[in-house]
Tab-separated table of C-alpha atoms in Angstrom:
chain	number	residue	atom	x	y	z
A	1	MET	CA	296.221	-7.187	-1.472
A	2	THR	CA	293.751	-9.427	-3.278
A	3	ASP	CA	290.245	-10.205	-1.988
A	4	GLU	CA	291.367	-13.810	-1.498
A	5	GLN	CA	294.264	-12.708	0.722
A	6	LYS	CA	291.967	-10.413	2.727
A	7	THR	CA	289.506	-13.263	3.246
A	8	GLN	CA	292.314	-15.549	4.366
A	9	ILE	CA	293.527	-12.984	6.909
A	10	GLN	CA	290.034	-12.231	8.233
A	11	GLY	CA	289.344	-15.912	8.708
A	12	GLU	CA	292.315	-16.140	11.073
A	13	LEU	CA	291.134	-13.466	13.530
A	14	LYS	CA	291.196	-14.321	17.219
A	15	LEU	CA	288.637	-12.139	18.956
A	16	PRO	CA	287.497	-12.044	22.577
A	17	SER	CA	283.845	-12.792	23.261
A	18	ALA	CA	281.351	-10.072	24.116
A	19	GLN	CA	281.283	-11.536	27.633
A	20	GLU	CA	285.063	-11.157	27.978
A	21	LEU	CA	284.835	-7.548	26.809
A	22	PHE	CA	282.012	-6.980	29.307
A	23	GLU	CA	284.050	-8.428	32.180
A	24	ALA	CA	286.951	-6.115	31.257
A	25	GLY	CA	284.651	-3.085	31.367
A	26	VAL	CA	284.985	-2.307	27.662
A	27	HIS	CA	281.271	-1.411	27.565
A	28	PHE	CA	281.543	1.605	29.872
A	29	GLY	CA	281.612	4.984	28.153
A	30	HIS	CA	281.625	8.440	29.705
A	31	ARG	CA	278.801	10.279	31.418
A	32	THR	CA	275.995	11.145	29.019
A	33	SER	CA	276.735	14.868	29.431
A	34	ARG	CA	280.197	14.370	27.901
A	35	TRP	CA	279.277	12.391	24.816
A	36	HIS	CA	280.010	13.133	21.166
A	37	PRO	CA	276.869	12.802	19.003
A	38	LYS	CA	278.768	10.973	16.236
A	39	MET	CA	279.347	8.068	18.648
A	40	GLU	CA	275.607	7.443	18.919
A	41	GLN	CA	275.678	4.589	16.389
A	42	TYR	CA	277.938	2.559	18.719
A	43	ILE	CA	275.959	3.141	21.923
A	44	TYR	CA	273.564	0.511	23.289
A	45	GLY	CA	271.996	2.633	26.017
A	46	THR	CA	272.647	4.334	29.346
A	47	ARG	CA	273.067	3.218	32.927
A	48	ASN	CA	273.258	5.667	35.841
A	49	ASN	CA	273.851	8.540	33.383
A	50	VAL	CA	276.766	6.673	31.772
A	51	HIS	CA	276.702	5.594	28.134
A	52	ILE	CA	277.049	1.863	27.463
A	53	PHE	CA	278.662	0.550	24.283
A	54	ASP	CA	277.014	-2.040	22.068
A	55	LEU	CA	279.714	-4.709	22.354
A	56	GLU	CA	278.628	-6.511	19.196
A	57	LYS	CA	279.377	-3.314	17.280
A	58	THR	CA	282.659	-2.975	19.160
A	59	LEU	CA	283.625	-6.483	18.044
A	60	ALA	CA	282.635	-5.745	14.446
A	61	LYS	CA	284.736	-2.572	14.309
A	62	MET	CA	287.609	-4.311	16.093
A	63	ALA	CA	287.577	-7.030	13.442
A	64	GLU	CA	287.560	-4.425	10.678
A	65	ALA	CA	290.537	-2.631	12.246
A	66	LEU	CA	292.450	-5.877	12.747
A	67	VAL	CA	291.995	-6.948	9.135
A	68	PHE	CA	293.317	-3.552	8.046
A	69	LEU	CA	296.321	-3.769	10.403
A	70	GLN	CA	297.092	-7.310	9.277
A	71	GLY	CA	297.041	-6.050	5.713
A	72	VAL	CA	299.542	-3.314	6.564
A	73	LEU	CA	301.981	-5.871	7.984
A	74	ALA	CA	301.322	-8.316	5.153
A	75	ARG	CA	302.434	-5.613	2.720
A	76	GLY	CA	305.629	-5.100	4.716
A	77	GLY	CA	304.452	-1.855	6.304
A	78	SER	CA	304.936	-0.579	9.837
A	79	ILE	CA	302.505	0.595	12.520
A	80	LEU	CA	303.410	3.392	14.918
A	81	LEU	CA	301.696	2.741	18.263
A	82	ALA	CA	300.945	5.815	20.379
A	83	GLY	CA	299.670	5.793	23.941
A	84	THR	CA	301.007	8.529	26.208
A	85	LYS	CA	298.380	8.436	28.975
A	86	PRO	CA	299.590	6.736	32.190
A	87	ALA	CA	297.145	3.813	31.918
A	88	ALA	CA	298.391	2.944	28.413
A	89	LYS	CA	302.151	3.590	28.489
A	90	ASN	CA	303.346	0.167	29.563
A	91	PHE	CA	300.825	-1.714	27.403
A	92	ILE	CA	301.853	0.232	24.302
A	93	LYS	CA	305.575	-0.223	24.930
A	94	GLU	CA	305.247	-3.960	25.561
A	95	ALA	CA	302.948	-4.468	22.555
A	96	ALA	CA	305.249	-2.555	20.213
A	97	GLN	CA	308.322	-4.447	21.416
A	98	GLU	CA	306.590	-7.790	20.948
A	99	LEU	CA	305.545	-6.811	17.425
A	100	GLY	CA	308.860	-5.146	16.562
A	101	MET	CA	307.066	-1.889	15.819
A	102	PRO	CA	307.876	1.744	16.697
A	103	TYR	CA	306.007	3.398	19.541
A	104	VAL	CA	305.494	6.611	21.491
A	105	SER	CA	304.692	6.164	25.179
A	106	GLN	CA	306.103	9.451	26.466
A	107	ARG	CA	305.151	12.933	25.267
A	108	TRP	CA	304.441	13.135	21.534
A	109	LEU	CA	307.191	15.120	19.816
A	110	GLY	CA	305.629	17.732	17.567
A	111	GLY	CA	306.660	17.084	13.973
A	112	THR	CA	307.239	13.344	14.443
A	113	LEU	CA	305.217	12.778	11.257
A	114	THR	CA	304.911	16.229	9.677
A	115	ASN	CA	308.589	17.143	10.029
A	116	PHE	CA	310.102	13.690	9.753
A	117	LYS	CA	313.297	14.976	8.137
A	118	THR	CA	314.193	16.872	11.315
A	119	ILE	CA	313.252	13.883	13.484
A	120	THR	CA	315.549	11.706	11.358
A	121	LYS	CA	318.427	14.142	11.923
A	122	ARG	CA	317.870	14.058	15.697
A	123	LEU	CA	317.806	10.258	15.620
A	124	GLN	CA	321.082	10.241	13.696
A	125	TYR	CA	322.586	12.667	16.213
A	126	LEU	CA	321.550	10.348	19.054
A	127	LYS	CA	323.048	7.371	17.229
A	128	ASN	CA	326.318	9.286	16.750
A	129	LEU	CA	326.467	10.152	20.460
A	130	GLU	CA	325.939	6.516	21.427
A	131	GLU	CA	328.613	5.322	18.998
A	132	GLU	CA	331.098	7.956	20.190
A	133	GLU	CA	330.621	6.983	23.839
A	134	LYS	CA	330.976	3.291	23.010
A	135	SER	CA	334.130	3.817	20.950
A	136	GLY	CA	335.859	5.786	23.695
A	137	ALA	CA	335.896	9.021	21.715
A	138	TRP	CA	334.716	10.920	24.792
A	139	GLU	CA	337.885	10.145	26.708
A	140	GLU	CA	339.463	13.375	25.459
A	141	TYR	CA	336.695	15.413	27.128
A	142	VAL	CA	336.832	16.671	30.705
A	143	LYS	CA	334.417	15.257	33.290
A	144	LYS	CA	331.940	18.172	32.985
A	145	GLU	CA	331.735	17.825	29.189
A	146	LYS	CA	331.120	14.077	29.463
A	147	LEU	CA	328.349	14.706	31.989
A	148	GLN	CA	326.661	17.214	29.674
A	149	LEU	CA	326.817	14.792	26.745
A	150	ARG	CA	325.387	11.965	28.844
A	151	LYS	CA	322.530	14.194	30.009
A	152	LYS	CA	321.794	15.193	26.417
A	153	MET	CA	321.904	11.569	25.313
A	154	ALA	CA	319.618	10.478	28.169
A	155	LYS	CA	317.072	13.171	27.313
A	156	LEU	CA	317.048	12.228	23.623
A	157	ASN	CA	316.712	8.563	24.551
A	158	GLN	CA	313.751	9.325	26.776
A	159	GLN	CA	312.062	11.356	24.035
A	160	MET	CA	312.837	9.056	21.118
A	161	GLU	CA	313.336	5.608	22.631
A	162	GLY	CA	310.435	4.019	20.777
A	163	ILE	CA	311.167	5.508	17.355
A	164	LYS	CA	314.938	4.921	17.206
A	165	GLY	CA	314.428	2.254	14.538
A	166	LEU	CA	312.086	4.370	12.410
A	167	VAL	CA	313.841	4.999	9.081
A	168	ARG	CA	310.750	6.069	7.110
A	169	LEU	CA	307.245	7.262	7.867
A	170	PRO	CA	304.997	4.504	9.238
A	171	GLU	CA	302.161	3.238	7.056
A	172	THR	CA	299.649	3.469	9.913
A	173	LEU	CA	299.160	5.097	13.297
A	174	PHE	CA	297.412	3.320	16.183
A	175	VAL	CA	296.230	5.572	19.016
A	176	VAL	CA	294.852	4.619	22.430
A	177	ASP	CA	293.144	7.900	23.316
A	178	VAL	CA	291.839	10.230	20.609
A	179	LYS	CA	291.770	13.270	22.891
A	180	VAL	CA	295.078	12.770	24.706
A	181	ASP	CA	297.025	12.101	21.496
A	182	ASN	CA	295.094	14.435	19.213
A	183	ILE	CA	298.308	16.065	17.927
A	184	ALA	CA	299.513	12.683	16.651
A	185	ILE	CA	296.206	12.175	14.842
A	186	ARG	CA	296.305	15.638	13.279
A	187	GLU	CA	299.849	15.030	12.031
A	188	ALA	CA	298.877	11.652	10.564
A	189	LYS	CA	295.931	13.202	8.718
A	190	ARG	CA	298.157	15.957	7.307
A	191	VAL	CA	300.609	13.484	5.777
A	192	GLY	CA	297.972	10.979	4.665
A	193	ILE	CA	298.657	8.214	7.182
A	194	PRO	CA	295.512	6.224	8.105
A	195	VAL	CA	294.623	6.076	11.786
A	196	VAL	CA	293.269	3.230	13.915
A	197	ALA	CA	292.121	4.343	17.365
A	198	ILE	CA	290.107	3.380	20.406
A	199	CYS	CA	287.169	5.804	20.497
A	200	ASP	CA	285.347	6.415	23.768
A	201	THR	CA	281.894	8.022	23.808
A	202	ASN	CA	283.422	11.509	24.072
A	203	SER	CA	285.486	11.076	20.873
A	204	ASP	CA	284.801	12.156	17.304
A	205	PRO	CA	285.023	8.931	15.255
A	206	SER	CA	284.903	10.840	11.962
A	207	LEU	CA	288.557	11.807	12.549
A	208	ILE	CA	289.552	8.132	12.577
A	209	ASP	CA	289.800	5.786	9.598
A	210	TYR	CA	289.259	2.651	11.697
A	211	PRO	CA	287.610	3.480	15.037
A	212	ILE	CA	287.288	0.851	17.776
A	213	PRO	CA	284.389	2.033	19.968
A	214	ALA	CA	285.358	1.161	23.547
A	215	ASN	CA	286.308	2.350	27.008
A	216	ASP	CA	289.704	4.054	26.664
A	217	ASP	CA	290.266	4.668	30.375
A	218	ALA	CA	289.986	1.426	32.363
A	219	THR	CA	293.191	-0.600	32.557
A	220	PRO	CA	291.496	-4.008	32.004
A	221	ALA	CA	289.686	-2.621	28.940
A	222	LEU	CA	292.896	-1.287	27.409
A	223	LYS	CA	294.696	-4.528	28.193
A	224	ILE	CA	292.189	-6.802	26.454
A	225	ILE	CA	292.066	-4.583	23.352
A	226	ILE	CA	295.839	-4.207	23.038
A	227	ASP	CA	296.401	-7.904	23.807
A	228	THR	CA	293.931	-8.778	21.043
A	229	ILE	CA	295.817	-6.573	18.599
A	230	VAL	CA	299.135	-8.216	19.475
A	231	GLN	CA	297.661	-11.713	19.276
A	232	ASN	CA	296.313	-11.053	15.788
A	233	LEU	CA	299.382	-9.306	14.406
A	234	LYS	CA	302.372	-11.153	15.852
A	235	GLU	CA	302.254	-14.029	13.354
A	236	VAL	CA	301.598	-11.919	10.237
A	237	LYS	CA	304.431	-12.080	7.713
A	238	PRO	CA	304.790	-10.005	4.542
A	239	ILE	CA	302.927	-11.764	1.730
A	240	GLU	CA	305.414	-10.474	-0.863
A	241	ILE	CA	308.279	-12.234	0.917
A	242	LYS	CA	306.340	-15.495	1.023
A	243	ALA	CA	305.545	-15.150	-2.674
A	244	GLU	CA	309.242	-14.647	-3.494
A	245	LYS	CA	310.211	-17.744	-1.533
A	246	GLN	CA	307.545	-19.771	-3.315
A	247	LYS	CA	308.883	-18.511	-6.644
A	248	GLU	CA	312.427	-19.465	-5.706
A	249	GLY	CA	311.331	-22.886	-4.494
A	250	GLY	CA	309.153	-23.550	-7.507
């Protein structure tokens, strides 16, 4: 992507104000006894033994992450959204569905990124089961066999619901909680996939390519951050496709 295209994308960012972040509780970190020293640069101070984020720095890092994510989509890439903690599950699923992106809101399947060939085979197996049931191919089975197949299909659907459309490795991973979904981050690093993540004061931001320093526990905080991501990504179209259309029209 050219510098001109990056500038154009950055100029279109829609960010909440520091006051809106404050009202959502984005500024609250963890107790000072649980902090990670590498988060110090994003901390404004303490209140009642709880670290407080510098929201201006949060906004700056959020903008940086958004420009990167917009660039991924502008190049035709995909973003895998991961949020398996209870407070994030619904937000992640809804955001991914609105953006048409893959997601993981249940338990992370080991090897999702590092053993993608096996994951692809399991996805194909699930697809085959669904097609067989729909076509009536199961009619030759007895009731017990049908029940077993349906149970197997339901379990696979629960595990892989959000990645059923994933045909190749995603270009980027977005994670809600660095500690809860640390396996996902480790897998992404092993295969060279950049990571964008919300980093609370107990997180190690050096593990993340684009950290967003913020409260990763409070529901209102997660909502405003994820809503901001959706708002800034939902209208992004691949630049290459636009260029081709311009070429055809010109």
